[in-house]
Short mmCIF file of the N, C-alpha and C atoms (twelve columns), coordinates in Angstrom:
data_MODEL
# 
_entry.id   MODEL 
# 
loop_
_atom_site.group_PDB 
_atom_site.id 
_atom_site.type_symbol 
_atom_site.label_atom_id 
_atom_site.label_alt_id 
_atom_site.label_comp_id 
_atom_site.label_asym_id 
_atom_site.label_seq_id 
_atom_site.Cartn_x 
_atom_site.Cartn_y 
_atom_site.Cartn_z 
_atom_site.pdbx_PDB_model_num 
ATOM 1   N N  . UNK A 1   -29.750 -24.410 -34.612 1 
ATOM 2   C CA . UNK A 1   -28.584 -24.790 -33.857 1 
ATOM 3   C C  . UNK A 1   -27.712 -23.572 -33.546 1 
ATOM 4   N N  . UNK A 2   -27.247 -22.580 -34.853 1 
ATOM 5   C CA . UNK A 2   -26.922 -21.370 -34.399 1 
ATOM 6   C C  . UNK A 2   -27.450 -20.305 -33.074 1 
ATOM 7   N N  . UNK A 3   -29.113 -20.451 -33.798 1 
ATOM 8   C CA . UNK A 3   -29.615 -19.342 -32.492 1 
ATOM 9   C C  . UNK A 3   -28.989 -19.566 -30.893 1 
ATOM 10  N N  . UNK A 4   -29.139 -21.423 -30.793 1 
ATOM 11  C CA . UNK A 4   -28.706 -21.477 -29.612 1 
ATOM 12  C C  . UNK A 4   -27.686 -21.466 -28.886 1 
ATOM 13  N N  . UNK A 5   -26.557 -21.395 -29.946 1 
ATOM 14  C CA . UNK A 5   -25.089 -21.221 -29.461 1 
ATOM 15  C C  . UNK A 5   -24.977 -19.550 -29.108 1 
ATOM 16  N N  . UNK A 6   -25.657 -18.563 -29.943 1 
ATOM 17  C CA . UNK A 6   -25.765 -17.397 -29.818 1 
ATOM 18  C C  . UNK A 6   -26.992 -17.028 -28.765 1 
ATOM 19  N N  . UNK A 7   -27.810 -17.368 -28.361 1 
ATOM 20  C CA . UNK A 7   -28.420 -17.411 -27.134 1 
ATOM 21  C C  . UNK A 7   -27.755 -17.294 -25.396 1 
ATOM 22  N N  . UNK A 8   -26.638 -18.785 -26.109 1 
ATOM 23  C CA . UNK A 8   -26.316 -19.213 -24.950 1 
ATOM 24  C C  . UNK A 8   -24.788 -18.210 -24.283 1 
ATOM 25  N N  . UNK A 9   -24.390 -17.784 -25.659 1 
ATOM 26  C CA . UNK A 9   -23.533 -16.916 -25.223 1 
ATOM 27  C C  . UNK A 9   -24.068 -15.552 -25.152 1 
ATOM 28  N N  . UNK A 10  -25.207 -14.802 -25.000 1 
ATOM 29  C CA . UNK A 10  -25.974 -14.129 -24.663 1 
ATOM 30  C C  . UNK A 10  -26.183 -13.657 -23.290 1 
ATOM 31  N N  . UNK A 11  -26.389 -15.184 -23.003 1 
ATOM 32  C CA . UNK A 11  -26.588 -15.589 -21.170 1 
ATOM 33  C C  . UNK A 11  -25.585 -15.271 -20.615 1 
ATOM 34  N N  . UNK A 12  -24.397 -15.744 -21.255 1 
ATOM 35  C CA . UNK A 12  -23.340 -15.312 -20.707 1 
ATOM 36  C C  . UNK A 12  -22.603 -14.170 -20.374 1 
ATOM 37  N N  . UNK A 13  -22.928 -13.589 -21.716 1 
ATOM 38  C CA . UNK A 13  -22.447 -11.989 -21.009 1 
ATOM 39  C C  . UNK A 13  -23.089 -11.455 -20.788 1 
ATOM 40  N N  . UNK A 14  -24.733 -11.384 -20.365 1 
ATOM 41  C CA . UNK A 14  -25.540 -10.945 -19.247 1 
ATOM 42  C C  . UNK A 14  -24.974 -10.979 -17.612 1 
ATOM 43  N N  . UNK A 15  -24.836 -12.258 -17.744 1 
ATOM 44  C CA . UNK A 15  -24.311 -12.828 -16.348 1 
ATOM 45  C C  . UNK A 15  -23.415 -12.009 -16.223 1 
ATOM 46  N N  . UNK A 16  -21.956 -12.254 -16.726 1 
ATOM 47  C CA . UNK A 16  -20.874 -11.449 -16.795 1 
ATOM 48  C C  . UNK A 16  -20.756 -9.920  -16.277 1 
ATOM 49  N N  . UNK A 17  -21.932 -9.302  -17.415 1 
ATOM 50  C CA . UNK A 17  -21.644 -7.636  -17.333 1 
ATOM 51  C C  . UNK A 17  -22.542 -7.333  -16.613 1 
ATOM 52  N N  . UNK A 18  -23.787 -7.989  -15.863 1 
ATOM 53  C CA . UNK A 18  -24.008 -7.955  -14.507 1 
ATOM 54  C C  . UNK A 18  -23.541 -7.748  -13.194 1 
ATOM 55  N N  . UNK A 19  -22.507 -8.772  -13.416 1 
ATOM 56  C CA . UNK A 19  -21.203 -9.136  -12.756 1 
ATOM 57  C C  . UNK A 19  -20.677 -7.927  -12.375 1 
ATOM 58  N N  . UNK A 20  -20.396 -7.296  -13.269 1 
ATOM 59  C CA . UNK A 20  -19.276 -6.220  -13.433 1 
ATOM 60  C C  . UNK A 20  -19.329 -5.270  -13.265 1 
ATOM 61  N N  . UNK A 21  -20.938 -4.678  -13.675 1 
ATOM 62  C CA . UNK A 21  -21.972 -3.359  -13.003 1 
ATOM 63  C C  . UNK A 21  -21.657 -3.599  -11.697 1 
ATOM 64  N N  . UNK A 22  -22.024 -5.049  -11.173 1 
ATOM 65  C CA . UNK A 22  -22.246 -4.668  -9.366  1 
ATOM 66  C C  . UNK A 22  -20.721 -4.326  -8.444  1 
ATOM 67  N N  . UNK A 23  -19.756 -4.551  -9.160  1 
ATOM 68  C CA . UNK A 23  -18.593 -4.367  -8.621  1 
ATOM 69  C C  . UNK A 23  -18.720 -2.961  -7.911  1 
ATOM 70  N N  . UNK A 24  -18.466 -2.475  -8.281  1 
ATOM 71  C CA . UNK A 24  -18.288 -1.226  -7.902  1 
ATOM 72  C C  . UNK A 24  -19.371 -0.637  -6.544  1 
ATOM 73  N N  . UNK A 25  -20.915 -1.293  -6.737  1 
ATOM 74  C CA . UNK A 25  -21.355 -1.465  -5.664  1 
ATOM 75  C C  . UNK A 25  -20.728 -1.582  -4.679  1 
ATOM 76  N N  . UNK A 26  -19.905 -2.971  -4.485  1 
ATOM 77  C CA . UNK A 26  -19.232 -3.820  -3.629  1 
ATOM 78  C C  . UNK A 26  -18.278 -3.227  -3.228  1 
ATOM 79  N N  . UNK A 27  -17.212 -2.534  -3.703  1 
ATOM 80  C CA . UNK A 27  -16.413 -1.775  -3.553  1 
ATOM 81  C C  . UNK A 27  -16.424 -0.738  -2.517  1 
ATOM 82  N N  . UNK A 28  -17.697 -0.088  -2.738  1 
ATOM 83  C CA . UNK A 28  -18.343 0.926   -1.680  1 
ATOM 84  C C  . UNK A 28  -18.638 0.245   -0.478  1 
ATOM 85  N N  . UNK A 29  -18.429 -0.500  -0.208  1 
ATOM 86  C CA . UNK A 29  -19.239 -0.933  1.127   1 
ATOM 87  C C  . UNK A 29  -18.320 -0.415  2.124   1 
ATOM 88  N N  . UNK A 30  -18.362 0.288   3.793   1 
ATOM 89  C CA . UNK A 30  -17.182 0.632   4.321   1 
ATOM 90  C C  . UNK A 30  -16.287 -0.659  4.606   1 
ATOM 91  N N  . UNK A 31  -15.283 -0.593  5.490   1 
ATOM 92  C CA . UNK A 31  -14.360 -1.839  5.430   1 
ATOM 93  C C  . UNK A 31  -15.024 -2.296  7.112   1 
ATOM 94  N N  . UNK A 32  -14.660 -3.257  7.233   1 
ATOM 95  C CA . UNK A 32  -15.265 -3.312  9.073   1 
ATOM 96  C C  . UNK A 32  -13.763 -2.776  9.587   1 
ATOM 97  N N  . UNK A 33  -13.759 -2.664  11.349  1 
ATOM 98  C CA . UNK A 33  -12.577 -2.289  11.804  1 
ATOM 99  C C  . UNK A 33  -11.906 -3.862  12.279  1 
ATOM 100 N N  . UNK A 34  -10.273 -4.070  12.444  1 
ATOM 101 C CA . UNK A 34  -9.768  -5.521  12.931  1 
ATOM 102 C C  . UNK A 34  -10.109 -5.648  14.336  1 
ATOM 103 N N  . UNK A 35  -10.375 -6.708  14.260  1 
ATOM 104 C CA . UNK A 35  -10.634 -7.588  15.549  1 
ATOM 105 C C  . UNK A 35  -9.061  -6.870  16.588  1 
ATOM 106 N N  . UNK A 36  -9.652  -7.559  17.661  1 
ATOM 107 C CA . UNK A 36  -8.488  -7.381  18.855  1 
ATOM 108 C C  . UNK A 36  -7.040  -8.526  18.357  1 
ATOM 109 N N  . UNK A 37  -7.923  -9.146  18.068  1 
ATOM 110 C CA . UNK A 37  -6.826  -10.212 17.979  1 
ATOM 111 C C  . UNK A 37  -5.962  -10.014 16.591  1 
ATOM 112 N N  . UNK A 38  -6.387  -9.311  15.456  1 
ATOM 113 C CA . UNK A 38  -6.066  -9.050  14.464  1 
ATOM 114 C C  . UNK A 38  -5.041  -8.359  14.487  1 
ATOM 115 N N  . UNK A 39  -5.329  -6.727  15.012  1 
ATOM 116 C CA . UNK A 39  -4.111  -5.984  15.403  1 
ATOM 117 C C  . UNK A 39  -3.135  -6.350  16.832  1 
ATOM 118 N N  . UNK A 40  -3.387  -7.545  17.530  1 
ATOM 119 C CA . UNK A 40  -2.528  -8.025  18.337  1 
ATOM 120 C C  . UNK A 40  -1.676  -8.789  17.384  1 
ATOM 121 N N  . UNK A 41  -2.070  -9.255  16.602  1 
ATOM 122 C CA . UNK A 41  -0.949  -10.090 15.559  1 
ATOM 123 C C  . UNK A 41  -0.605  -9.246  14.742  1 
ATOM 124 N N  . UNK A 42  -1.239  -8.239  13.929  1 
ATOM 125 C CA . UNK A 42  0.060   -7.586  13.365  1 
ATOM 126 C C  . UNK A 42  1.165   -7.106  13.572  1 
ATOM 127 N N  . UNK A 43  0.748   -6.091  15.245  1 
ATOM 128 C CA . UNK A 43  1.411   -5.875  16.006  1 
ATOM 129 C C  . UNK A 43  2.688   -6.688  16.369  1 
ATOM 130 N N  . UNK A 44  2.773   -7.783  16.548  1 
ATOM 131 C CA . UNK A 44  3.363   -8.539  16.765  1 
ATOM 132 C C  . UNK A 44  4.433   -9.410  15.647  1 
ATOM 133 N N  . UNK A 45  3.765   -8.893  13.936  1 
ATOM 134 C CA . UNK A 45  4.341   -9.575  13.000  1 
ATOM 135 C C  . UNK A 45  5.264   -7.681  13.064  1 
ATOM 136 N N  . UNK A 46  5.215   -7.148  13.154  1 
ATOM 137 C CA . UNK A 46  5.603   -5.425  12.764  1 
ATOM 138 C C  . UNK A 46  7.085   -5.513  13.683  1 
ATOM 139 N N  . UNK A 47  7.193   -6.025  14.838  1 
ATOM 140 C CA . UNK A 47  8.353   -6.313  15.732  1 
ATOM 141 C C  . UNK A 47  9.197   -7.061  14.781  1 
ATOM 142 N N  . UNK A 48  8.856   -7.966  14.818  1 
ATOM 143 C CA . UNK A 48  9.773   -9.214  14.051  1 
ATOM 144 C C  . UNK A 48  10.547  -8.491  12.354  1 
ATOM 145 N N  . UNK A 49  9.785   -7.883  11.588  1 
ATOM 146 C CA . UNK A 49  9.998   -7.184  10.526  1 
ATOM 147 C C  . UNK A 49  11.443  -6.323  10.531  1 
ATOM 148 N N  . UNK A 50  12.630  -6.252  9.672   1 
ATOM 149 C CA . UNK A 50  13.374  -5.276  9.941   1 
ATOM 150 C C  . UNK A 50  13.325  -4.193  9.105   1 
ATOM 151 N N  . UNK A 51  12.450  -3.104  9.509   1 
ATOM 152 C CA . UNK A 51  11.775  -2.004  8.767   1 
ATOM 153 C C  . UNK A 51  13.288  -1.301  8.963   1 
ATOM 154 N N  . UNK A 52  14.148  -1.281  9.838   1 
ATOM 155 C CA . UNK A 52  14.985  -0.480  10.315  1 
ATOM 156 C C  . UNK A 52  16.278  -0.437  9.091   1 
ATOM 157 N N  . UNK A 53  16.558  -1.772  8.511   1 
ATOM 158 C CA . UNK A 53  17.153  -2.102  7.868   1 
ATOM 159 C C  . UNK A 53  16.695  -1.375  6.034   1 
ATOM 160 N N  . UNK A 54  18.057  -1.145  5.871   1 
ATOM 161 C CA . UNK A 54  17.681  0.198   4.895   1 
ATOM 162 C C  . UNK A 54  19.078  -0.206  3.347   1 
ATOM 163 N N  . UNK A 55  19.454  -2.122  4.048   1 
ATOM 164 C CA . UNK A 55  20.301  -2.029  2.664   1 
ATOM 165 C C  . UNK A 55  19.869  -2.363  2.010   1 
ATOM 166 N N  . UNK A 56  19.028  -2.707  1.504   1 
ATOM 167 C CA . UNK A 56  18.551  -2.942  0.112   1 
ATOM 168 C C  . UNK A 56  18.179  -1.698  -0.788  1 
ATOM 169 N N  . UNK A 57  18.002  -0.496  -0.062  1 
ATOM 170 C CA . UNK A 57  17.709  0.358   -0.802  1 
ATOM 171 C C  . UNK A 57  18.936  0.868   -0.755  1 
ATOM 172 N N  . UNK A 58  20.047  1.097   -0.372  1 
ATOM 173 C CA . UNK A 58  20.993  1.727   0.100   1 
ATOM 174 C C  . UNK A 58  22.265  0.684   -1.269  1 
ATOM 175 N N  . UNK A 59  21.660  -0.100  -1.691  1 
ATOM 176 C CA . UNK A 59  22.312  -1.114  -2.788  1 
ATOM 177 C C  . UNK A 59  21.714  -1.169  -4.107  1 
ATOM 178 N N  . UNK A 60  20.650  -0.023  -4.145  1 
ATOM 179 C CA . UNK A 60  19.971  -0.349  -5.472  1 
ATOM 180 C C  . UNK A 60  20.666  0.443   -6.150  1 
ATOM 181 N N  . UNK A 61  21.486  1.024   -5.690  1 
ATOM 182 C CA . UNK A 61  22.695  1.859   -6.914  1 
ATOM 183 C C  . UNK A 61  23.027  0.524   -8.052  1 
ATOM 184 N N  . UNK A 62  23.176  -0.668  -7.555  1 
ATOM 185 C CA . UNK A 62  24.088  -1.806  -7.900  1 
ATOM 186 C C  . UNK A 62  22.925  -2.076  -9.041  1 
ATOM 187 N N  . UNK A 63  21.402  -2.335  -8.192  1 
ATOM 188 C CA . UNK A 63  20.417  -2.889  -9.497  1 
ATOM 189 C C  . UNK A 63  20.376  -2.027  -10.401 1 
ATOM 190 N N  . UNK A 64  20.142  -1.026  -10.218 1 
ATOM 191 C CA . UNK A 64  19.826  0.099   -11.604 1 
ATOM 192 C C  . UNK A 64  21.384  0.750   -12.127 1 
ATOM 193 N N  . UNK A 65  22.399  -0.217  -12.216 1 
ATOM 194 C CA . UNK A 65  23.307  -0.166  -12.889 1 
ATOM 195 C C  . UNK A 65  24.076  1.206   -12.854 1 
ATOM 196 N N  . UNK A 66  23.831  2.534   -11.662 1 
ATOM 197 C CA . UNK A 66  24.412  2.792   -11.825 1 
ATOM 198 C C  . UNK A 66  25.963  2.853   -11.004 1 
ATOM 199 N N  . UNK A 67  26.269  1.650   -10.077 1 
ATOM 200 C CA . UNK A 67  27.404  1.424   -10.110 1 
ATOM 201 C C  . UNK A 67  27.686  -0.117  -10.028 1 
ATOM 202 N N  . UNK A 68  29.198  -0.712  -10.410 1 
ATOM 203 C CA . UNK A 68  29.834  -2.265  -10.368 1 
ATOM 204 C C  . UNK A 68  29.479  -2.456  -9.143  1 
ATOM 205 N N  . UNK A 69  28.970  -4.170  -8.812  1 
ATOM 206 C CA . UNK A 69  29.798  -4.988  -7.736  1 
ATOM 207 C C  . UNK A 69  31.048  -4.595  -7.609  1 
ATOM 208 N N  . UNK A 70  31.873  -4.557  -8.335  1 
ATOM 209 C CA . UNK A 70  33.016  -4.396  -7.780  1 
ATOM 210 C C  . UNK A 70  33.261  -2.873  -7.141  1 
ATOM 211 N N  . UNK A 71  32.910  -1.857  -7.443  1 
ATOM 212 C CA . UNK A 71  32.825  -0.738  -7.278  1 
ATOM 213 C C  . UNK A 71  32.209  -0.398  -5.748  1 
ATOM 214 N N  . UNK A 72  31.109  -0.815  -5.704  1 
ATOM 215 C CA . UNK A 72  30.707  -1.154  -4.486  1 
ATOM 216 C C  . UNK A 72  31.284  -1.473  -3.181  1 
ATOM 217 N N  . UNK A 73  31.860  -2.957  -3.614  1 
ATOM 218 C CA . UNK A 73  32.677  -3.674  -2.945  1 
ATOM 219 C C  . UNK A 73  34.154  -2.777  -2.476  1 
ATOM 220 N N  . UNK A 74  34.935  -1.996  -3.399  1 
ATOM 221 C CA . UNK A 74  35.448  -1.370  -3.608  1 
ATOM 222 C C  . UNK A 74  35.256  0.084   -1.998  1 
ATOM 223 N N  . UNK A 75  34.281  0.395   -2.391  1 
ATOM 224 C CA . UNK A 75  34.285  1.223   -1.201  1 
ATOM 225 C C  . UNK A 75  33.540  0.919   0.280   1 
ATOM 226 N N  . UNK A 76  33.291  -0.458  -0.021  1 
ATOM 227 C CA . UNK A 76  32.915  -1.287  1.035   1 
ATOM 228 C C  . UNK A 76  31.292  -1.314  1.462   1 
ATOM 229 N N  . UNK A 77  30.167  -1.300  0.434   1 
ATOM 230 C CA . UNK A 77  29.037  -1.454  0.456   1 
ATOM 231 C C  . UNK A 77  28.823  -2.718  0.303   1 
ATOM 232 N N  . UNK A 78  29.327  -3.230  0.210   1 
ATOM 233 C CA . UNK A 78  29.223  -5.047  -0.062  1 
ATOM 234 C C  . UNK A 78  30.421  -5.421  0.400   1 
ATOM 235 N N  . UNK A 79  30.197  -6.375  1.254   1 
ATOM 236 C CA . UNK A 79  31.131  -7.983  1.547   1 
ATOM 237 C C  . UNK A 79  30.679  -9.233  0.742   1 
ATOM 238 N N  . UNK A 80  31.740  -9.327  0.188   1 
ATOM 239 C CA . UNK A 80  31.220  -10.845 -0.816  1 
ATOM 240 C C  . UNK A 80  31.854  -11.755 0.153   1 
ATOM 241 N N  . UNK A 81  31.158  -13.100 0.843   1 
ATOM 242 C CA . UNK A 81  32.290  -13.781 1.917   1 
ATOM 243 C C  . UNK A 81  32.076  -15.074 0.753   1 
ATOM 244 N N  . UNK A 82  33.177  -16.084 0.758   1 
ATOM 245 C CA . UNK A 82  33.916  -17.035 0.386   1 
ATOM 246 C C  . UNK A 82  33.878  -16.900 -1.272  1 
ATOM 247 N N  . UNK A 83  33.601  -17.861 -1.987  1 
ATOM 248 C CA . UNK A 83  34.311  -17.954 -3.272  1 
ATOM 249 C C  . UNK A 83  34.052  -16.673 -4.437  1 
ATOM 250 N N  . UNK A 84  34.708  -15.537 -3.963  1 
ATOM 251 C CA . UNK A 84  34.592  -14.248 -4.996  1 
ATOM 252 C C  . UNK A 84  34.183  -14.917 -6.747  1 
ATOM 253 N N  . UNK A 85  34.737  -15.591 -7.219  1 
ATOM 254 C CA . UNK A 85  35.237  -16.213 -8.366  1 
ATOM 255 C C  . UNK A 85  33.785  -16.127 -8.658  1 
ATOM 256 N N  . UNK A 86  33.104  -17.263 -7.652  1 
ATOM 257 C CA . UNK A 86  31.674  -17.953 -7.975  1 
ATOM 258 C C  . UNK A 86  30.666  -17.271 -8.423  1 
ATOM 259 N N  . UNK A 87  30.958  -15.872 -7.457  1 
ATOM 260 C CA . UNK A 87  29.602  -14.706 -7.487  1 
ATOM 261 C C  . UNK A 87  30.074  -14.027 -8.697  1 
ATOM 262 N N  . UNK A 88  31.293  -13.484 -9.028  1 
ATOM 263 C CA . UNK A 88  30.951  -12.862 -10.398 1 
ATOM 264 C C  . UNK A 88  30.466  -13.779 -11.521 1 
ATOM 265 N N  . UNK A 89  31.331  -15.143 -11.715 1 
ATOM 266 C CA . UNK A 89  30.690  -16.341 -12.145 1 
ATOM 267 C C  . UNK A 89  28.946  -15.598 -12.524 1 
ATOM 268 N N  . UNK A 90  28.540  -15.972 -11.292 1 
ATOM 269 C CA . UNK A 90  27.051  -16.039 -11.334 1 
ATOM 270 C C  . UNK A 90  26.540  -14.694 -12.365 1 
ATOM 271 N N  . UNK A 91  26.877  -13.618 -11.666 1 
ATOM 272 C CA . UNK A 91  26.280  -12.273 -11.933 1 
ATOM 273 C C  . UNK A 91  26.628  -12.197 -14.021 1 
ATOM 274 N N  . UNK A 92  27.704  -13.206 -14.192 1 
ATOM 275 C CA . UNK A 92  27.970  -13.082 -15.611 1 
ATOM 276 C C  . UNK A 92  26.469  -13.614 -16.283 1 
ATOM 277 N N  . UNK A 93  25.731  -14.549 -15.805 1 
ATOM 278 C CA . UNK A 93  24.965  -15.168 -16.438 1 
ATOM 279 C C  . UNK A 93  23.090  -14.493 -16.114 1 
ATOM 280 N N  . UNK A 94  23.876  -13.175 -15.245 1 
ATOM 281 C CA . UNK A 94  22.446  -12.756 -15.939 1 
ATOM 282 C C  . UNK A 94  22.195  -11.928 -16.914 1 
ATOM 283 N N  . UNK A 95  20.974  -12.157 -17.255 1 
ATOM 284 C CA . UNK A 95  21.001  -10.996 -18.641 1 
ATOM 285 C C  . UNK A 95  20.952  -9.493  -18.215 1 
ATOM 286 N N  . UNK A 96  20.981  -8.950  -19.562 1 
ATOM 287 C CA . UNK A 96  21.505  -7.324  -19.663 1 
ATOM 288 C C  . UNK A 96  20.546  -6.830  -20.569 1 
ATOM 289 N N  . UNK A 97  19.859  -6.080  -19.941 1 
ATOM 290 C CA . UNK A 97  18.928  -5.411  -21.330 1 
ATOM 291 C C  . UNK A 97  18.784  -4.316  -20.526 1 
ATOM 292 N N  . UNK A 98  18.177  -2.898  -21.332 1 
ATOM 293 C CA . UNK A 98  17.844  -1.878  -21.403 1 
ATOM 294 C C  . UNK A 98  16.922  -1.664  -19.788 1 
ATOM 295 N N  . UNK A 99  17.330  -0.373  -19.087 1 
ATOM 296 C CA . UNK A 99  16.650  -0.505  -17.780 1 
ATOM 297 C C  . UNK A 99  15.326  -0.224  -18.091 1 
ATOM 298 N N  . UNK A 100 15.101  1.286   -18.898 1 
ATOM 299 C CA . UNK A 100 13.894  1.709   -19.500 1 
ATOM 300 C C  . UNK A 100 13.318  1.097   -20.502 1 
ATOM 301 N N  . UNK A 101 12.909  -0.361  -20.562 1 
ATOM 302 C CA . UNK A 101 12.299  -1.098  -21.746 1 
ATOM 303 C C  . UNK A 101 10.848  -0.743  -22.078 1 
ATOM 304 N N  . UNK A 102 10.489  -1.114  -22.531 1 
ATOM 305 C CA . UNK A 102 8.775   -0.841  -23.201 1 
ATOM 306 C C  . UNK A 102 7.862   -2.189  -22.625 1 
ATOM 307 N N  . UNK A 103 7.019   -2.125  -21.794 1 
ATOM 308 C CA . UNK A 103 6.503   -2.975  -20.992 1 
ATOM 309 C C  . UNK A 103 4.749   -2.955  -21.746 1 
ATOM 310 N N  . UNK A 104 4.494   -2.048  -22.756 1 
ATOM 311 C CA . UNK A 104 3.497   -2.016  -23.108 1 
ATOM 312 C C  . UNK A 104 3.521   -1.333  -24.612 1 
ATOM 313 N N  . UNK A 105 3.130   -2.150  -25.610 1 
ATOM 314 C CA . UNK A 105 3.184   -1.625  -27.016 1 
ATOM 315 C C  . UNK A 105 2.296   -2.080  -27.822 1 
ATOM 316 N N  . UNK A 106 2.313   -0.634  -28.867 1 
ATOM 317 C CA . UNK A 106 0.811   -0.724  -29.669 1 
ATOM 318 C C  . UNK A 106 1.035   -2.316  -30.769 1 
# 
């Protein structure tokens, strides 16, 4: 009864690391080039996109903490429009931890 549970998982990682050898095959293959119609629609999604628009990076002072909403606001990088109260409200309830945390440990 053993052999065959150990058999059967045998099969399996044959299959598997079969699997996994051929990747890399696959990988190599060249890419084909897009259809007409392909780059007519990207083309067309690339318009619509506002690549031009540059505040979000121009505000990540705010995410990586190194300056306040209010500070911001302050020299006029932000408009908060209607209930001021609400949005700091909000911003109280997110958490605060370390920017440089450990995302991977022994």
């Amino acid at each position: 009864m053993k052999l065959n549970k150990l058999a059967g998982y045998m099969a399996i990682a044959g299959v598997c690391s079969s699997a996994v050898i051929s990747l890399p095959a696959i990988a190599q293959e060249p890419g084909k080039a897009a259809t007409a119609q392909t780059k007519e629609a990207n083309d067309a999604l690339y318009t619509q996109l506002p690549f031009a628009d540059k505040t979000d990076f121009a505000n990540a002072h705010i995410i990586l903490k190194e300056e306040t909403l209010k500070q911001a606001e302050n020299q006029g990088d932000v408009r908060i429009s209607g209930n001021h109260a609400k949005v700091v409200d909000l911003l109280s309830y997110m958490d605060k931890f370390e920017f440089w945390f450990n995302i991977v440990t022994p």
